[in-house]
Amino acid sequence: MSTIDAVQSPADEERRRLLAHATAAAGGLVLAGASLPFVASLRPSERAKAQGAPIEVDTAMLRPGELKTVEWRGKPVWVLARTPAMLSSLESVRSHLTDPNSTVVSQQPEYARNPTRSINPELFVTISLCTHLGCVPTYAPEPGSIEGDWPGGFYCPCHGSKFDLAGRVYRGSPAPTNLVIPPHQWRGGSLLVIGYDAADAPA
Ligand code: FES
């Protein structure tokens, strides 16, 4: 460094101070600009979190045989109050089903992998989208309402898939698997929480 370079006038001092401020401000802008994509990238995940949030369904007023439809994650979900006759039909149709024990393809949480595919046999919860191409099946609980030996169940009019009242698919249906059971739990007997796994519930 030369002697001349080392000598600083008051005017030089002021220029250097202004330059330092300008550099700091520019750095801040660059940093803010770099942060924008990061903030923007948070937004969709926040939105996704809200869309995937658990929902609560009060089933206290559901009468035996009644079906209630709610929406979770943009999908229709059925809650069916099964009658004793409906529950006994689950046993009598077993030999006509593709996967009566839901073991070939798991379409339910572990706590719903049982003969009624439910936590509480009287209250059945399932995503009501046909596993063929995603149509919403029809609730046809009356025996004989679809065909002569129809025991009652869910019928998909799109291509004729049939499901029993536990969402198990009948052999010969185009739908390859049983209906999907979403993660859920019951609180206080009649309050259903869909999207919150029963396995996570406090003991
Ligand atoms: S979508 Fe249900 S049978 Fe095809």
JSON list of C-alpha atoms and ligand atoms in Angstrom, two decimals:
[
{"chain": "A", "resi": 1, "resn": "MET", "atom": "CA", "xyz": [0.00, 0.00, 0.00]},
{"chain": "A", "resi": 2, "resn": "SER", "atom": "CA", "xyz": [1.41, 3.41, -0.93]},
{"chain": "A", "resi": 3, "resn": "THR", "atom": "CA", "xyz": [1.57, 6.33, 1.47]},
{"chain": "A", "resi": 4, "resn": "ILE", "atom": "CA", "xyz": [-0.85, 8.19, -0.76]},
{"chain": "A", "resi": 5, "resn": "ASP", "atom": "CA", "xyz": [-3.35, 5.31, -0.49]},
{"chain": "A", "resi": 6, "resn": "ALA", "atom": "CA", "xyz": [-3.04, 5.27, 3.27]},
{"chain": "A", "resi": 7, "resn": "VAL", "atom": "CA", "xyz": [-3.93, 8.92, 3.68]},
{"chain": "A", "resi": 8, "resn": "GLN", "atom": "CA", "xyz": [-7.72, 9.34, 4.02]},
{"chain": "A", "resi": 9, "resn": "SER", "atom": "CA", "xyz": [-9.47, 12.70, 3.83]},
{"chain": "A", "resi": 10, "resn": "PRO", "atom": "CA", "xyz": [-12.81, 13.33, 5.65]},
{"chain": "A", "resi": 11, "resn": "ALA", "atom": "CA", "xyz": [-14.48, 13.14, 2.22]},
{"chain": "A", "resi": 12, "resn": "ASP", "atom": "CA", "xyz": [-12.91, 9.72, 1.66]},
{"chain": "A", "resi": 13, "resn": "GLU", "atom": "CA", "xyz": [-14.12, 8.59, 5.08]},
{"chain": "A", "resi": 14, "resn": "GLU", "atom": "CA", "xyz": [-17.68, 9.64, 4.25]},
{"chain": "A", "resi": 15, "resn": "ARG", "atom": "CA", "xyz": [-17.55, 7.86, 0.85]},
{"chain": "A", "resi": 16, "resn": "ARG", "atom": "CA", "xyz": [-16.31, 4.68, 2.51]},
{"chain": "A", "resi": 17, "resn": "ARG", "atom": "CA", "xyz": [-19.07, 4.82, 5.13]},
{"chain": "A", "resi": 18, "resn": "LEU", "atom": "CA", "xyz": [-21.75, 5.27, 2.46]},
{"chain": "A", "resi": 19, "resn": "LEU", "atom": "CA", "xyz": [-20.25, 2.43, 0.41]},
{"chain": "A", "resi": 20, "resn": "ALA", "atom": "CA", "xyz": [-20.27, 0.14, 3.42]},
{"chain": "A", "resi": 21, "resn": "HIS", "atom": "CA", "xyz": [-23.97, 0.89, 4.06]},
{"chain": "A", "resi": 22, "resn": "ALA", "atom": "CA", "xyz": [-24.86, 0.34, 0.42]},
{"chain": "A", "resi": 23, "resn": "THR", "atom": "CA", "xyz": [-23.03, -3.01, 0.39]},
{"chain": "A", "resi": 24, "resn": "ALA", "atom": "CA", "xyz": [-24.79, -4.14, 3.56]},
{"chain": "A", "resi": 25, "resn": "ALA", "atom": "CA", "xyz": [-28.19, -3.14, 2.15]},
{"chain": "A", "resi": 26, "resn": "ALA", "atom": "CA", "xyz": [-27.51, -4.97, -1.12]},
{"chain": "A", "resi": 27, "resn": "GLY", "atom": "CA", "xyz": [-26.47, -8.07, 0.83]},
{"chain": "A", "resi": 28, "resn": "GLY", "atom": "CA", "xyz": [-29.69, -7.93, 2.76]},
{"chain": "A", "resi": 29, "resn": "LEU", "atom": "CA", "xyz": [-31.70, -7.75, -0.45]},
{"chain": "A", "resi": 30, "resn": "VAL", "atom": "CA", "xyz": [-29.86, -10.73, -1.91]},
{"chain": "A", "resi": 31, "resn": "LEU", "atom": "CA", "xyz": [-30.51, -12.68, 1.29]},
{"chain": "A", "resi": 32, "resn": "ALA", "atom": "CA", "xyz": [-34.18, -11.70, 1.28]},
{"chain": "A", "resi": 33, "resn": "GLY", "atom": "CA", "xyz": [-34.43, -12.70, -2.38]},
{"chain": "A", "resi": 34, "resn": "ALA", "atom": "CA", "xyz": [-32.80, -16.03, -1.69]},
{"chain": "A", "resi": 35, "resn": "SER", "atom": "CA", "xyz": [-35.25, -16.65, 1.16]},
{"chain": "A", "resi": 36, "resn": "LEU", "atom": "CA", "xyz": [-38.34, -16.07, -0.98]},
{"chain": "A", "resi": 37, "resn": "PRO", "atom": "CA", "xyz": [-38.28, -19.44, -2.80]},
{"chain": "A", "resi": 38, "resn": "PHE", "atom": "CA", "xyz": [-37.76, -21.13, 0.57]},
{"chain": "A", "resi": 39, "resn": "VAL", "atom": "CA", "xyz": [-40.79, -19.37, 2.09]},
{"chain": "A", "resi": 40, "resn": "ALA", "atom": "CA", "xyz": [-42.81, -20.11, -1.05]},
{"chain": "A", "resi": 41, "resn": "SER", "atom": "CA", "xyz": [-41.77, -23.76, -0.83]},
{"chain": "A", "resi": 42, "resn": "LEU", "atom": "CA", "xyz": [-43.23, -23.93, 2.67]},
{"chain": "A", "resi": 43, "resn": "ARG", "atom": "CA", "xyz": [-46.64, -22.81, 1.56]},
{"chain": "A", "resi": 44, "resn": "PRO", "atom": "CA", "xyz": [-47.75, -25.95, -0.34]},
{"chain": "A", "resi": 45, "resn": "SER", "atom": "CA", "xyz": [-46.67, -28.22, 2.49]},
{"chain": "A", "resi": 46, "resn": "GLU", "atom": "CA", "xyz": [-48.61, -26.11, 4.98]},
{"chain": "A", "resi": 47, "resn": "ARG", "atom": "CA", "xyz": [-51.60, -26.34, 2.68]},
{"chain": "A", "resi": 48, "resn": "ALA", "atom": "CA", "xyz": [-51.11, -30.10, 2.31]},
{"chain": "A", "resi": 49, "resn": "LYS", "atom": "CA", "xyz": [-50.96, -30.41, 6.08]},
{"chain": "A", "resi": 50, "resn": "ALA", "atom": "CA", "xyz": [-54.28, -28.58, 6.41]},
{"chain": "A", "resi": 51, "resn": "GLN", "atom": "CA", "xyz": [-55.88, -30.74, 3.72]},
{"chain": "A", "resi": 52, "resn": "GLY", "atom": "CA", "xyz": [-54.62, -33.89, 5.38]},
{"chain": "A", "resi": 53, "resn": "ALA", "atom": "CA", "xyz": [-55.66, -32.89, 8.88]},
{"chain": "A", "resi": 54, "resn": "PRO", "atom": "CA", "xyz": [-57.81, -35.38, 10.81]},
{"chain": "A", "resi": 55, "resn": "ILE", "atom": "CA", "xyz": [-61.55, -34.74, 10.85]},
{"chain": "A", "resi": 56, "resn": "GLU", "atom": "CA", "xyz": [-64.04, -35.45, 13.62]},
{"chain": "A", "resi": 57, "resn": "VAL", "atom": "CA", "xyz": [-67.44, -37.00, 12.92]},
{"chain": "A", "resi": 58, "resn": "ASP", "atom": "CA", "xyz": [-70.18, -37.22, 15.51]},
{"chain": "A", "resi": 59, "resn": "THR", "atom": "CA", "xyz": [-72.01, -40.50, 14.93]},
{"chain": "A", "resi": 60, "resn": "ALA", "atom": "CA", "xyz": [-74.26, -40.37, 18.00]},
{"chain": "A", "resi": 61, "resn": "MET", "atom": "CA", "xyz": [-77.38, -39.78, 15.86]},
{"chain": "A", "resi": 62, "resn": "LEU", "atom": "CA", "xyz": [-76.64, -42.53, 13.35]},
{"chain": "A", "resi": 63, "resn": "ARG", "atom": "CA", "xyz": [-79.46, -45.09, 13.37]},
{"chain": "A", "resi": 64, "resn": "PRO", "atom": "CA", "xyz": [-78.93, -48.83, 12.67]},
{"chain": "A", "resi": 65, "resn": "GLY", "atom": "CA", "xyz": [-78.64, -49.36, 8.93]},
{"chain": "A", "resi": 66, "resn": "GLU", "atom": "CA", "xyz": [-77.93, -45.67, 8.26]},
{"chain": "A", "resi": 67, "resn": "LEU", "atom": "CA", "xyz": [-74.98, -44.57, 6.14]},
{"chain": "A", "resi": 68, "resn": "LYS", "atom": "CA", "xyz": [-73.27, -41.22, 6.57]},
{"chain": "A", "resi": 69, "resn": "THR", "atom": "CA", "xyz": [-70.87, -39.74, 4.01]},
{"chain": "A", "resi": 70, "resn": "VAL", "atom": "CA", "xyz": [-68.11, -37.33, 5.04]},
{"chain": "A", "resi": 71, "resn": "GLU", "atom": "CA", "xyz": [-65.07, -36.00, 3.21]},
{"chain": "A", "resi": 72, "resn": "TRP", "atom": "CA", "xyz": [-61.46, -36.54, 4.22]},
{"chain": "A", "resi": 73, "resn": "ARG", "atom": "CA", "xyz": [-58.47, -35.55, 2.08]},
{"chain": "A", "resi": 74, "resn": "GLY", "atom": "CA", "xyz": [-60.84, -34.85, -0.80]},
{"chain": "A", "resi": 75, "resn": "LYS", "atom": "CA", "xyz": [-62.23, -38.38, -0.72]},
{"chain": "A", "resi": 76, "resn": "PRO", "atom": "CA", "xyz": [-65.69, -39.57, 0.32]},
{"chain": "A", "resi": 77, "resn": "VAL", "atom": "CA", "xyz": [-65.70, -41.70, 3.45]},
{"chain": "A", "resi": 78, "resn": "TRP", "atom": "CA", "xyz": [-68.67, -43.77, 4.60]},
{"chain": "A", "resi": 79, "resn": "VAL", "atom": "CA", "xyz": [-69.64, -44.46, 8.16]},
{"chain": "A", "resi": 80, "resn": "LEU", "atom": "CA", "xyz": [-72.19, -47.27, 8.31]},
{"chain": "A", "resi": 81, "resn": "ALA", "atom": "CA", "xyz": [-74.10, -48.28, 11.43]},
{"chain": "A", "resi": 82, "resn": "ARG", "atom": "CA", "xyz": [-74.37, -52.04, 10.85]},
{"chain": "A", "resi": 83, "resn": "THR", "atom": "CA", "xyz": [-77.35, -53.95, 12.17]},
{"chain": "A", "resi": 84, "resn": "PRO", "atom": "CA", "xyz": [-77.05, -57.47, 13.70]},
{"chain": "A", "resi": 85, "resn": "ALA", "atom": "CA", "xyz": [-78.44, -58.89, 10.41]},
{"chain": "A", "resi": 86, "resn": "MET", "atom": "CA", "xyz": [-75.76, -57.07, 8.44]},
{"chain": "A", "resi": 87, "resn": "LEU", "atom": "CA", "xyz": [-73.07, -58.42, 10.72]},
{"chain": "A", "resi": 88, "resn": "SER", "atom": "CA", "xyz": [-74.27, -62.00, 10.31]},
{"chain": "A", "resi": 89, "resn": "SER", "atom": "CA", "xyz": [-74.31, -61.57, 6.52]},
{"chain": "A", "resi": 90, "resn": "LEU", "atom": "CA", "xyz": [-70.55, -60.98, 6.66]},
{"chain": "A", "resi": 91, "resn": "GLU", "atom": "CA", "xyz": [-70.04, -64.58, 7.67]},
{"chain": "A", "resi": 92, "resn": "SER", "atom": "CA", "xyz": [-72.48, -66.11, 5.19]},
{"chain": "A", "resi": 93, "resn": "VAL", "atom": "CA", "xyz": [-70.89, -64.47, 2.10]},
{"chain": "A", "resi": 94, "resn": "ARG", "atom": "CA", "xyz": [-67.28, -65.39, 2.89]},
{"chain": "A", "resi": 95, "resn": "SER", "atom": "CA", "xyz": [-66.99, -68.18, 0.32]},
{"chain": "A", "resi": 96, "resn": "HIS", "atom": "CA", "xyz": [-67.95, -65.76, -2.49]},
{"chain": "A", "resi": 97, "resn": "LEU", "atom": "CA", "xyz": [-65.24, -63.21, -1.73]},
{"chain": "A", "resi": 98, "resn": "THR", "atom": "CA", "xyz": [-61.86, -62.67, -3.37]},
{"chain": "A", "resi": 99, "resn": "ASP", "atom": "CA", "xyz": [-59.97, -61.91, -0.16]},
{"chain": "A", "resi": 100, "resn": "PRO", "atom": "CA", "xyz": [-62.27, -62.53, 2.84]},
{"chain": "A", "resi": 101, "resn": "ASN", "atom": "CA", "xyz": [-59.50, -62.13, 5.43]},
{"chain": "A", "resi": 102, "resn": "SER", "atom": "CA", "xyz": [-57.94, -59.08, 3.78]},
{"chain": "A", "resi": 103, "resn": "THR", "atom": "CA", "xyz": [-54.59, -60.84, 3.70]},
{"chain": "A", "resi": 104, "resn": "VAL", "atom": "CA", "xyz": [-53.78, -60.96, -0.02]},
{"chain": "A", "resi": 105, "resn": "VAL", "atom": "CA", "xyz": [-53.60, -57.17, -0.30]},
{"chain": "A", "resi": 106, "resn": "SER", "atom": "CA", "xyz": [-53.72, -55.08, 2.85]},
{"chain": "A", "resi": 107, "resn": "GLN", "atom": "CA", "xyz": [-56.25, -52.31, 2.37]},
{"chain": "A", "resi": 108, "resn": "GLN", "atom": "CA", "xyz": [-56.71, -51.41, 6.03]},
{"chain": "A", "resi": 109, "resn": "PRO", "atom": "CA", "xyz": [-54.75, -50.50, 9.14]},
{"chain": "A", "resi": 110, "resn": "GLU", "atom": "CA", "xyz": [-53.65, -53.52, 11.17]},
{"chain": "A", "resi": 111, "resn": "TYR", "atom": "CA", "xyz": [-56.34, -52.90, 13.84]},
{"chain": "A", "resi": 112, "resn": "ALA", "atom": "CA", "xyz": [-59.05, -53.28, 11.16]},
{"chain": "A", "resi": 113, "resn": "ARG", "atom": "CA", "xyz": [-57.69, -56.49, 9.67]},
{"chain": "A", "resi": 114, "resn": "ASN", "atom": "CA", "xyz": [-60.36, -58.73, 11.19]},
{"chain": "A", "resi": 115, "resn": "PRO", "atom": "CA", "xyz": [-63.62, -60.38, 10.01]},
{"chain": "A", "resi": 116, "resn": "THR", "atom": "CA", "xyz": [-65.60, -57.12, 10.26]},
{"chain": "A", "resi": 117, "resn": "ARG", "atom": "CA", "xyz": [-62.73, -54.86, 9.06]},
{"chain": "A", "resi": 118, "resn": "SER", "atom": "CA", "xyz": [-63.44, -52.45, 11.88]},
{"chain": "A", "resi": 119, "resn": "ILE", "atom": "CA", "xyz": [-62.56, -51.37, 15.39]},
{"chain": "A", "resi": 120, "resn": "ASN", "atom": "CA", "xyz": [-66.18, -51.45, 16.50]},
{"chain": "A", "resi": 121, "resn": "PRO", "atom": "CA", "xyz": [-68.18, -54.10, 14.53]},
{"chain": "A", "resi": 122, "resn": "GLU", "atom": "CA", "xyz": [-71.37, -52.00, 14.67]},
{"chain": "A", "resi": 123, "resn": "LEU", "atom": "CA", "xyz": [-69.65, -49.01, 13.06]},
{"chain": "A", "resi": 124, "resn": "PHE", "atom": "CA", "xyz": [-67.93, -49.55, 9.74]},
{"chain": "A", "resi": 125, "resn": "VAL", "atom": "CA", "xyz": [-65.67, -46.88, 8.24]},
{"chain": "A", "resi": 126, "resn": "THR", "atom": "CA", "xyz": [-64.38, -47.04, 4.66]},
{"chain": "A", "resi": 127, "resn": "ILE", "atom": "CA", "xyz": [-63.25, -44.84, 1.79]},
{"chain": "A", "resi": 128, "resn": "SER", "atom": "CA", "xyz": [-66.14, -45.11, -0.64]},
{"chain": "A", "resi": 129, "resn": "LEU", "atom": "CA", "xyz": [-64.19, -45.32, -3.88]},
{"chain": "A", "resi": 130, "resn": "CYS", "atom": "CA", "xyz": [-64.34, -48.47, -5.95]},
{"chain": "A", "resi": 131, "resn": "THR", "atom": "CA", "xyz": [-60.91, -50.09, -6.21]},
{"chain": "A", "resi": 132, "resn": "HIS", "atom": "CA", "xyz": [-61.43, -50.67, -9.93]},
{"chain": "A", "resi": 133, "resn": "LEU", "atom": "CA", "xyz": [-61.44, -47.17, -11.42]},
{"chain": "A", "resi": 134, "resn": "GLY", "atom": "CA", "xyz": [-62.58, -45.02, -8.52]},
{"chain": "A", "resi": 135, "resn": "CYS", "atom": "CA", "xyz": [-66.35, -44.67, -8.97]},
{"chain": "A", "resi": 136, "resn": "VAL", "atom": "CA", "xyz": [-68.49, -44.25, -5.87]},
{"chain": "A", "resi": 137, "resn": "PRO", "atom": "CA", "xyz": [-70.47, -47.46, -5.33]},
{"chain": "A", "resi": 138, "resn": "THR", "atom": "CA", "xyz": [-74.14, -47.50, -4.38]},
{"chain": "A", "resi": 139, "resn": "TYR", "atom": "CA", "xyz": [-75.24, -48.52, -0.91]},
{"chain": "A", "resi": 140, "resn": "ALA", "atom": "CA", "xyz": [-77.65, -51.37, -1.52]},
{"chain": "A", "resi": 141, "resn": "PRO", "atom": "CA", "xyz": [-78.36, -52.93, 1.88]},
{"chain": "A", "resi": 142, "resn": "GLU", "atom": "CA", "xyz": [-81.63, -54.65, 0.97]},
{"chain": "A", "resi": 143, "resn": "PRO", "atom": "CA", "xyz": [-81.25, -58.35, 0.11]},
{"chain": "A", "resi": 144, "resn": "GLY", "atom": "CA", "xyz": [-82.38, -58.98, -3.47]},
{"chain": "A", "resi": 145, "resn": "SER", "atom": "CA", "xyz": [-82.17, -55.30, -4.45]},
{"chain": "A", "resi": 146, "resn": "ILE", "atom": "CA", "xyz": [-79.40, -55.83, -7.07]},
{"chain": "A", "resi": 147, "resn": "GLU", "atom": "CA", "xyz": [-80.12, -59.38, -8.15]},
{"chain": "A", "resi": 148, "resn": "GLY", "atom": "CA", "xyz": [-82.02, -62.40, -6.85]},
{"chain": "A", "resi": 149, "resn": "ASP", "atom": "CA", "xyz": [-79.44, -63.69, -4.41]},
{"chain": "A", "resi": 150, "resn": "TRP", "atom": "CA", "xyz": [-77.96, -60.31, -3.51]},
{"chain": "A", "resi": 151, "resn": "PRO", "atom": "CA", "xyz": [-77.36, -60.41, 0.27]},
{"chain": "A", "resi": 152, "resn": "GLY", "atom": "CA", "xyz": [-76.98, -56.62, 0.66]},
{"chain": "A", "resi": 153, "resn": "GLY", "atom": "CA", "xyz": [-73.79, -54.64, 0.24]},
{"chain": "A", "resi": 154, "resn": "PHE", "atom": "CA", "xyz": [-72.23, -52.04, -2.03]},
{"chain": "A", "resi": 155, "resn": "TYR", "atom": "CA", "xyz": [-72.64, -52.16, -5.79]},
{"chain": "A", "resi": 156, "resn": "CYS", "atom": "CA", "xyz": [-70.54, -50.18, -8.26]},
{"chain": "A", "resi": 157, "resn": "PRO", "atom": "CA", "xyz": [-72.70, -49.39, -11.30]},
{"chain": "A", "resi": 158, "resn": "CYS", "atom": "CA", "xyz": [-69.72, -48.32, -13.45]},
{"chain": "A", "resi": 159, "resn": "HIS", "atom": "CA", "xyz": [-68.57, -51.85, -14.30]},
{"chain": "A", "resi": 160, "resn": "GLY", "atom": "CA", "xyz": [-70.53, -54.02, -11.88]},
{"chain": "A", "resi": 161, "resn": "SER", "atom": "CA", "xyz": [-68.18, -54.59, -8.94]},
{"chain": "A", "resi": 162, "resn": "LYS", "atom": "CA", "xyz": [-69.82, -55.94, -5.81]},
{"chain": "A", "resi": 163, "resn": "PHE", "atom": "CA", "xyz": [-68.68, -55.55, -2.22]},
{"chain": "A", "resi": 164, "resn": "ASP", "atom": "CA", "xyz": [-70.11, -56.93, 1.00]},
{"chain": "A", "resi": 165, "resn": "LEU", "atom": "CA", "xyz": [-70.98, -54.78, 4.00]},
{"chain": "A", "resi": 166, "resn": "ALA", "atom": "CA", "xyz": [-67.35, -54.86, 5.16]},
{"chain": "A", "resi": 167, "resn": "GLY", "atom": "CA", "xyz": [-66.17, -53.58, 1.77]},
{"chain": "A", "resi": 168, "resn": "ARG", "atom": "CA", "xyz": [-64.81, -56.98, 0.73]},
{"chain": "A", "resi": 169, "resn": "VAL", "atom": "CA", "xyz": [-64.93, -57.53, -3.00]},
{"chain": "A", "resi": 170, "resn": "TYR", "atom": "CA", "xyz": [-66.87, -60.41, -4.55]},
{"chain": "A", "resi": 171, "resn": "ARG", "atom": "CA", "xyz": [-65.06, -62.85, -6.81]},
{"chain": "A", "resi": 172, "resn": "GLY", "atom": "CA", "xyz": [-65.63, -62.05, -10.50]},
{"chain": "A", "resi": 173, "resn": "SER", "atom": "CA", "xyz": [-65.80, -58.29, -9.92]},
{"chain": "A", "resi": 174, "resn": "PRO", "atom": "CA", "xyz": [-63.53, -56.07, -12.01]},
{"chain": "A", "resi": 175, "resn": "ALA", "atom": "CA", "xyz": [-62.38, -54.40, -8.77]},
{"chain": "A", "resi": 176, "resn": "PRO", "atom": "CA", "xyz": [-59.20, -56.24, -7.72]},
{"chain": "A", "resi": 177, "resn": "THR", "atom": "CA", "xyz": [-59.17, -55.51, -3.99]},
{"chain": "A", "resi": 178, "resn": "ASN", "atom": "CA", "xyz": [-61.34, -54.73, -0.99]},
{"chain": "A", "resi": 179, "resn": "LEU", "atom": "CA", "xyz": [-62.34, -51.14, -0.27]},
{"chain": "A", "resi": 180, "resn": "VAL", "atom": "CA", "xyz": [-59.74, -49.09, 1.60]},
{"chain": "A", "resi": 181, "resn": "ILE", "atom": "CA", "xyz": [-60.16, -48.47, 5.33]},
{"chain": "A", "resi": 182, "resn": "PRO", "atom": "CA", "xyz": [-58.66, -45.12, 6.38]},
{"chain": "A", "resi": 183, "resn": "PRO", "atom": "CA", "xyz": [-56.70, -44.65, 9.61]},
{"chain": "A", "resi": 184, "resn": "HIS", "atom": "CA", "xyz": [-59.17, -43.77, 12.34]},
{"chain": "A", "resi": 185, "resn": "GLN", "atom": "CA", "xyz": [-60.05, -44.05, 15.99]},
{"chain": "A", "resi": 186, "resn": "TRP", "atom": "CA", "xyz": [-63.08, -43.71, 18.23]},
{"chain": "A", "resi": 187, "resn": "ARG", "atom": "CA", "xyz": [-63.26, -41.35, 21.18]},
{"chain": "A", "resi": 188, "resn": "GLY", "atom": "CA", "xyz": [-65.93, -41.66, 23.82]},
{"chain": "A", "resi": 189, "resn": "GLY", "atom": "CA", "xyz": [-67.87, -44.31, 21.87]},
{"chain": "A", "resi": 190, "resn": "SER", "atom": "CA", "xyz": [-69.44, -42.13, 19.18]},
{"chain": "A", "resi": 191, "resn": "LEU", "atom": "CA", "xyz": [-66.88, -39.51, 18.18]},
{"chain": "A", "resi": 192, "resn": "LEU", "atom": "CA", "xyz": [-64.99, -40.75, 15.15]},
{"chain": "A", "resi": 193, "resn": "VAL", "atom": "CA", "xyz": [-61.63, -39.24, 14.23]},
{"chain": "A", "resi": 194, "resn": "ILE", "atom": "CA", "xyz": [-60.59, -40.00, 10.65]},
{"chain": "A", "resi": 195, "resn": "GLY", "atom": "CA", "xyz": [-56.96, -39.48, 9.73]},
{"chain": "A", "resi": 196, "resn": "TYR", "atom": "CA", "xyz": [-55.63, -40.09, 13.22]},
{"chain": "A", "resi": 197, "resn": "ASP", "atom": "CA", "xyz": [-54.45, -43.63, 13.68]},
{"chain": "A", "resi": 198, "resn": "ALA", "atom": "CA", "xyz": [-55.95, -45.72, 16.47]},
{"chain": "A", "resi": 199, "resn": "ALA", "atom": "CA", "xyz": [-52.46, -47.12, 17.01]},
{"chain": "A", "resi": 200, "resn": "ASP", "atom": "CA", "xyz": [-51.37, -43.60, 18.04]},
{"chain": "A", "resi": 201, "resn": "ALA", "atom": "CA", "xyz": [-54.17, -43.12, 20.56]},
{"chain": "A", "resi": 202, "resn": "PRO", "atom": "CA", "xyz": [-53.17, -42.84, 24.21]},
{"chain": "A", "resi": 203, "resn": "ALA", "atom": "CA", "xyz": [-53.88, -46.04, 26.15]},
{"chain": "B", "resi": 1, "resn": "FES", "atom": "S1", "xyz": [-65.12, -48.31, -11.16]},
{"chain": "B", "resi": 1, "resn": "FES", "atom": "FE1", "xyz": [-66.30, -49.66, -9.98]},
{"chain": "B", "resi": 1, "resn": "FES", "atom": "S2", "xyz": [-66.51, -51.36, -11.23]},
{"chain": "B", "resi": 1, "resn": "FES", "atom": "FE2", "xyz": [-65.29, -50.06, -12.41]}
]
